[in-house]
Tab-separated table of C-alpha atoms in Angstrom:
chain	number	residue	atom	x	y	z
A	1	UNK	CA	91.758	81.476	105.651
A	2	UNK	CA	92.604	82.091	109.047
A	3	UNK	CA	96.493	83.528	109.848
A	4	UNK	CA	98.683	81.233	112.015
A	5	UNK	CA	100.410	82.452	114.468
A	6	UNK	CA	103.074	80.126	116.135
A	7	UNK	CA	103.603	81.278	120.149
A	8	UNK	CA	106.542	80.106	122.137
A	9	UNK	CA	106.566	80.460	126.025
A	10	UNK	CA	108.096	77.997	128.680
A	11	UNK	CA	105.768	79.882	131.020
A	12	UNK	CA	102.231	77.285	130.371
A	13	UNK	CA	99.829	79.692	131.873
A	14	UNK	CA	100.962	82.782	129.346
A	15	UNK	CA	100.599	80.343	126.304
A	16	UNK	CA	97.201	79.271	127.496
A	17	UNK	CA	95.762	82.686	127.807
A	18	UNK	CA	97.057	84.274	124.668
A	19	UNK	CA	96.343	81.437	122.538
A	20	UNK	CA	92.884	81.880	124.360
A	21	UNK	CA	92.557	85.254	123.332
A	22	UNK	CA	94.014	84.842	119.526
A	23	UNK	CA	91.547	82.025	119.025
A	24	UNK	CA	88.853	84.608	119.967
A	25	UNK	CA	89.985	87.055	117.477
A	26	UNK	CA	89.863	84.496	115.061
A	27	UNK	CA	93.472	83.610	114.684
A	28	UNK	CA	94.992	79.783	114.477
A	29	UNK	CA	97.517	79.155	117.657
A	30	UNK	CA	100.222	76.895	117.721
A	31	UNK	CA	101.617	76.399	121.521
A	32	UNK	CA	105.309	75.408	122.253
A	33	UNK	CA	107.168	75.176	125.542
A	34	UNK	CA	110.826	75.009	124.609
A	35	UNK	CA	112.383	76.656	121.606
A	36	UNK	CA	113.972	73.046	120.365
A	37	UNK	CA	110.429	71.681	119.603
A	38	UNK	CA	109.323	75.013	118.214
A	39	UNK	CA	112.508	75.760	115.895
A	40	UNK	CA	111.561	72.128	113.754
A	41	UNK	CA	107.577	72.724	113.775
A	42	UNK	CA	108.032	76.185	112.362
A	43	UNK	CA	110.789	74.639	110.151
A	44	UNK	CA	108.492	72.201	109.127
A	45	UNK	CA	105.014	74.016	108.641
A	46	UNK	CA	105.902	78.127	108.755
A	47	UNK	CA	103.052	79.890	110.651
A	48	UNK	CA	102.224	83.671	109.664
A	49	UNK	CA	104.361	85.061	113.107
A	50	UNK	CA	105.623	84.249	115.465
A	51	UNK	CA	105.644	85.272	119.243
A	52	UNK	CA	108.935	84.490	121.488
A	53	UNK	CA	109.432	84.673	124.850
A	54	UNK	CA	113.094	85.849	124.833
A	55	UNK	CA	114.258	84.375	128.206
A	56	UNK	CA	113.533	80.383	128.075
A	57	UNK	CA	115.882	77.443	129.520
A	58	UNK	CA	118.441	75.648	126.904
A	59	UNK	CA	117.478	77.096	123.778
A	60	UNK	CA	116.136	81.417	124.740
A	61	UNK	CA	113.909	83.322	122.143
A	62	UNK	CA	117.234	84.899	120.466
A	63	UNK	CA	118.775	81.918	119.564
A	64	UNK	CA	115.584	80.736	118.090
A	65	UNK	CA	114.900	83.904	116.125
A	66	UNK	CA	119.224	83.629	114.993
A	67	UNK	CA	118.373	80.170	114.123
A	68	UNK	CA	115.723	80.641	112.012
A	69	UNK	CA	116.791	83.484	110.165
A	70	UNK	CA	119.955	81.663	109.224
A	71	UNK	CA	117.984	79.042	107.615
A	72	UNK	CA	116.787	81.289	105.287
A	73	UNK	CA	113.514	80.437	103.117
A	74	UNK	CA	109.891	80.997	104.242
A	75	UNK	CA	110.617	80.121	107.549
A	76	UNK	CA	113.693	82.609	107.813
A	77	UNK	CA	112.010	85.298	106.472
A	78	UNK	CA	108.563	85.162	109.453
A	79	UNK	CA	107.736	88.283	111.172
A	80	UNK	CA	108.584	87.825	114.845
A	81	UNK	CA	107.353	89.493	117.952
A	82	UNK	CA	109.653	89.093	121.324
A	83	UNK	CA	108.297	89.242	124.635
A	84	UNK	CA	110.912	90.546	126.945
A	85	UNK	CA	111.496	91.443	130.461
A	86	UNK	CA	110.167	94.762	131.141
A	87	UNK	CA	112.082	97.242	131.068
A	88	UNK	CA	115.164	95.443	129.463
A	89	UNK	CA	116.713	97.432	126.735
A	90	UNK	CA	119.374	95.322	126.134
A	91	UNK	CA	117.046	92.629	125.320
A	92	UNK	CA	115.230	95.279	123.025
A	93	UNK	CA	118.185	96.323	121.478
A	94	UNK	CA	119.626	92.933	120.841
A	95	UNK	CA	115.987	91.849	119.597
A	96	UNK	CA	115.721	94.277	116.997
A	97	UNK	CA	119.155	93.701	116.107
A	98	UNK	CA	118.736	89.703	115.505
A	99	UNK	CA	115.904	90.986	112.656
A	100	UNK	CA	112.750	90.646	115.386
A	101	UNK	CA	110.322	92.418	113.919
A	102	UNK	CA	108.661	93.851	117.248
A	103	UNK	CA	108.928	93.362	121.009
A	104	UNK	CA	106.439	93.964	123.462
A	105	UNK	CA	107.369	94.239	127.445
A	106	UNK	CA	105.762	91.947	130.003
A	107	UNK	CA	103.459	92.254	131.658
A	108	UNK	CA	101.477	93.276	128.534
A	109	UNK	CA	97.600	93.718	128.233
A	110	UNK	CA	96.345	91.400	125.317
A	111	UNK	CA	94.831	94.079	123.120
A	112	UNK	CA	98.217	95.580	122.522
A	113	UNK	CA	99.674	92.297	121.638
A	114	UNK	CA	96.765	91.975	119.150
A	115	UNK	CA	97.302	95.376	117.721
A	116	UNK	CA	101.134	94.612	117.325
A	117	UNK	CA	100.159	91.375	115.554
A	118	UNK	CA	97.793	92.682	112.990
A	119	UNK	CA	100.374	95.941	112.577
A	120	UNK	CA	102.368	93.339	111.073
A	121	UNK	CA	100.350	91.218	109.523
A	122	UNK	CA	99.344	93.773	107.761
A	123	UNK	CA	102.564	95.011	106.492
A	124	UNK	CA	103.523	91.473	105.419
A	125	UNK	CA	100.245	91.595	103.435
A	126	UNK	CA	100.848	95.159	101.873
A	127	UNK	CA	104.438	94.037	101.043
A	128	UNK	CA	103.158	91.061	99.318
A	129	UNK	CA	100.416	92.630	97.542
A	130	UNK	CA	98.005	90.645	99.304
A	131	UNK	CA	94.260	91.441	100.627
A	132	UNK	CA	93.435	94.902	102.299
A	133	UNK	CA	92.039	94.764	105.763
A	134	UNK	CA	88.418	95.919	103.960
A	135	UNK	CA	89.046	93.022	102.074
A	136	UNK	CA	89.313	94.479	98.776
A	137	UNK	CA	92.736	93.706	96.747
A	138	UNK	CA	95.894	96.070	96.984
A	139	UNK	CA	96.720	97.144	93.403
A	140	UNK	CA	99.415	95.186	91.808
A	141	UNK	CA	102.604	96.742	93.116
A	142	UNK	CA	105.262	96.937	90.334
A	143	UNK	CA	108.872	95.025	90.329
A	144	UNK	CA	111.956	97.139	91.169
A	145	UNK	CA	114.994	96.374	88.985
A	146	UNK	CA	117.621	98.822	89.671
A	147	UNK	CA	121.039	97.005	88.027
A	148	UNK	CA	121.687	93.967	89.834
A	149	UNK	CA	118.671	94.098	92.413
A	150	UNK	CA	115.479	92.968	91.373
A	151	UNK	CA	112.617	93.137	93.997
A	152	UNK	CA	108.944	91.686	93.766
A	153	UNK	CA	106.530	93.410	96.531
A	154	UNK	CA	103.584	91.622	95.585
A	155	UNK	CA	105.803	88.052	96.323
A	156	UNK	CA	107.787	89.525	98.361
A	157	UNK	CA	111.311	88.528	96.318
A	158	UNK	CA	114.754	89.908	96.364
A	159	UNK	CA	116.979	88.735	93.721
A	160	UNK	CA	121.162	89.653	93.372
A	161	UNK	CA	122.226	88.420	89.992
A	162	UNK	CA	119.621	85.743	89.504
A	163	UNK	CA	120.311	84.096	93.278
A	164	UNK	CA	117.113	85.161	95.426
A	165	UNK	CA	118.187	86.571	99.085
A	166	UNK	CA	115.754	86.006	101.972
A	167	UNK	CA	114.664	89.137	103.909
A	168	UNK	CA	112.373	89.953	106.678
A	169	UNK	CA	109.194	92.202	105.921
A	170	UNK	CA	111.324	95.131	107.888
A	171	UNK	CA	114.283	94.789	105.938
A	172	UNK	CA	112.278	94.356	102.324
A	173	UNK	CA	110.843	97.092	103.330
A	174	UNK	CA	113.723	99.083	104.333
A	175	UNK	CA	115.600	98.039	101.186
A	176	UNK	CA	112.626	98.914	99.218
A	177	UNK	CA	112.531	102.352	100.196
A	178	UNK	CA	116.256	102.900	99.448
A	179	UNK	CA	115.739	101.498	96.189
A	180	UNK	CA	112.926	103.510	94.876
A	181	UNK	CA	115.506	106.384	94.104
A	182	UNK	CA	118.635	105.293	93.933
A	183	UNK	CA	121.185	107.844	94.756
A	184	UNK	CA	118.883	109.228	96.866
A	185	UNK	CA	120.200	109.825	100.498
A	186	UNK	CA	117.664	108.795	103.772
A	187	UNK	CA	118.402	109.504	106.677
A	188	UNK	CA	117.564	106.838	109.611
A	189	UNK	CA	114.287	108.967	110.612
A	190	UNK	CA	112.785	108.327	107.058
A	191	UNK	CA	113.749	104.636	107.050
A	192	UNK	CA	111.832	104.059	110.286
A	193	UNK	CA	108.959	105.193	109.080
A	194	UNK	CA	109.404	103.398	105.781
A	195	UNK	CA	110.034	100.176	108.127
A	196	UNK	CA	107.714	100.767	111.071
A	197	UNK	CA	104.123	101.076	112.412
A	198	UNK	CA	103.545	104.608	113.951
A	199	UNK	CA	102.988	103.372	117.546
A	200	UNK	CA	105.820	101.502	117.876
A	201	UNK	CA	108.732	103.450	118.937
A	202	UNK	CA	112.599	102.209	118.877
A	203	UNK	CA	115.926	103.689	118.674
A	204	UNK	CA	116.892	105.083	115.292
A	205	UNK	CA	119.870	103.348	115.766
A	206	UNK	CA	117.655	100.063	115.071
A	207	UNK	CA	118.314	100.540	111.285
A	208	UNK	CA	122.281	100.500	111.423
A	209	UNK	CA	121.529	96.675	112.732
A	210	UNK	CA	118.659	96.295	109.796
A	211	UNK	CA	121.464	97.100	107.308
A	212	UNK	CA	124.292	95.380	108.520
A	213	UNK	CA	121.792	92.466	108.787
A	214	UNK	CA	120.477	93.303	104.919
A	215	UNK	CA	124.075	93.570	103.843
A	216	UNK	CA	125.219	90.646	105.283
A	217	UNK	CA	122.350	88.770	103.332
A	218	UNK	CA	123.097	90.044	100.236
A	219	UNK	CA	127.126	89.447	100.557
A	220	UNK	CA	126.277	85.809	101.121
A	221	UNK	CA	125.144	85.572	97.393
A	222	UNK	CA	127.986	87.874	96.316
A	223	UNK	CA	130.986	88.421	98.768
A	224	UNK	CA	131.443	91.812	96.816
A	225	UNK	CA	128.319	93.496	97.131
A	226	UNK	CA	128.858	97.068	98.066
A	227	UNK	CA	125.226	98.747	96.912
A	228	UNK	CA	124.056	100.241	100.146
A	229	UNK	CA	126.367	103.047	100.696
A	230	UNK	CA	126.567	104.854	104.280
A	231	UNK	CA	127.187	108.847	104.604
A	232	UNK	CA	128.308	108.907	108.197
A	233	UNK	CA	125.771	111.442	109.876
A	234	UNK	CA	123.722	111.538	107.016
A	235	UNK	CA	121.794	108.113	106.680
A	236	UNK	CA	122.382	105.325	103.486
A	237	UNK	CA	121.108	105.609	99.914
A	238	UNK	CA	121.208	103.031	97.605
A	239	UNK	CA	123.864	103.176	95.206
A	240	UNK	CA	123.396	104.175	91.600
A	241	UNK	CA	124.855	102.348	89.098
């Protein structure tokens, strides 16, 4: 079945020509022009990713991304790609903060948008122990249970106590590694590369915003959660019990 990808750009002739060039690569491309109309069709019918302009009129590509990851569910948990100004850290920054998944600077060539996409794809397969790009099967990755936490790779599940906690492929993925051996100190080098593609290169500062983001998830299912502990110039390690 082909992956959806949902693409939102108040600039027409930029959604025509990527949605152009997806269609060609075999993807499915749904086209919005303002983030209002996109935020309740993605609401509605969750594509595979998404790609968001960040600056748009009323509603920007931020507010949609904040939007729908404070809605939580399927929807919530979509990899995202921003398109930003080039050039603009701060919109970087801020992107990658929100939960965005990836960003890519304008103008961009469509092959490395493609590249980004299937990066992703990809991981959000792998996570959810889905089909291999060779299209053989992954093998069956195993549930982590470490005390309270229970995580399910191959559907992509986080559970606190029975209540299940919606996170982003980079921040299952982030959480995963930490909980693999708890006790365990990483530092923020090892987490990006537990989190990230090798060509794409942000800050390692990016994962202090991954776990505040991953922490604030988890305390809204239990105000007292305290299981990701941070060693100040060290990196985090998940907390044994």
């Amino acid at each position: 079945m082909s992956q959806v990808i949902a693409l939102v750009d108040d600039d027409r002739n930029i959604l025509t020509s990527v949605s152009i060039g997806l269609q060609a690569e075999g993807f499915v491309t749904r086209v919005y022009t303002d983030a209002a109309t996109a935020l309740k069709a993605i609401r509605d019918n969750v594509p595979d990713l998404g790609v968001f302009d960040i600056k748009m009129p009323a509603m920007d590509g931020m507010e949609l991304l904040r939007r729908l990851r404070e809605g939580g569910g399927r929807a919530g948990a979509m990899p995202v790609i921003f398109l930003t100004s080039k050039d603009d850290e701060l919109d970087e920054a801020l992107g990658l903060a929100m939960g965005a998944d990836d960003y890519i600077a304008k103008p961009f060539s469509q092959r490395l948008l493609i590249a980004r996409i299937r990066a992703i794809l990809r991981r959000a397969e792998l996570s959810a122990g889905g089909e291999a790009a060779d299209g053989g099967t992954e093998p069956e990755v195993p549930q982590i249970v470490r005390g309270r936490l229970a995580m399910d790779p191959a559907r992509h599940r986080v559970l606190w106590d029975g209540r299940e906690v919606s996170l982003t492929v980079t921040e299952f993925m982030i959480l995963e590694a930490l909980a693999q051996r708890p006790g365990v100190v990483k530092n923020r080098n090892q987490l990006l590369d537990a989190a990230y593609q090798e060509d794409v290169f942000v800050d390692d500062r990016t994962i202090d915003s991954h776990i505040k983001r991953i922490r604030r998830k988890f305390r809204g299912a239990d105000p007292s959660f305290n299981a990701i502990d941070t060693l100040y110039g060290v990196g985090y390690r998940f907390g044994e019990e």
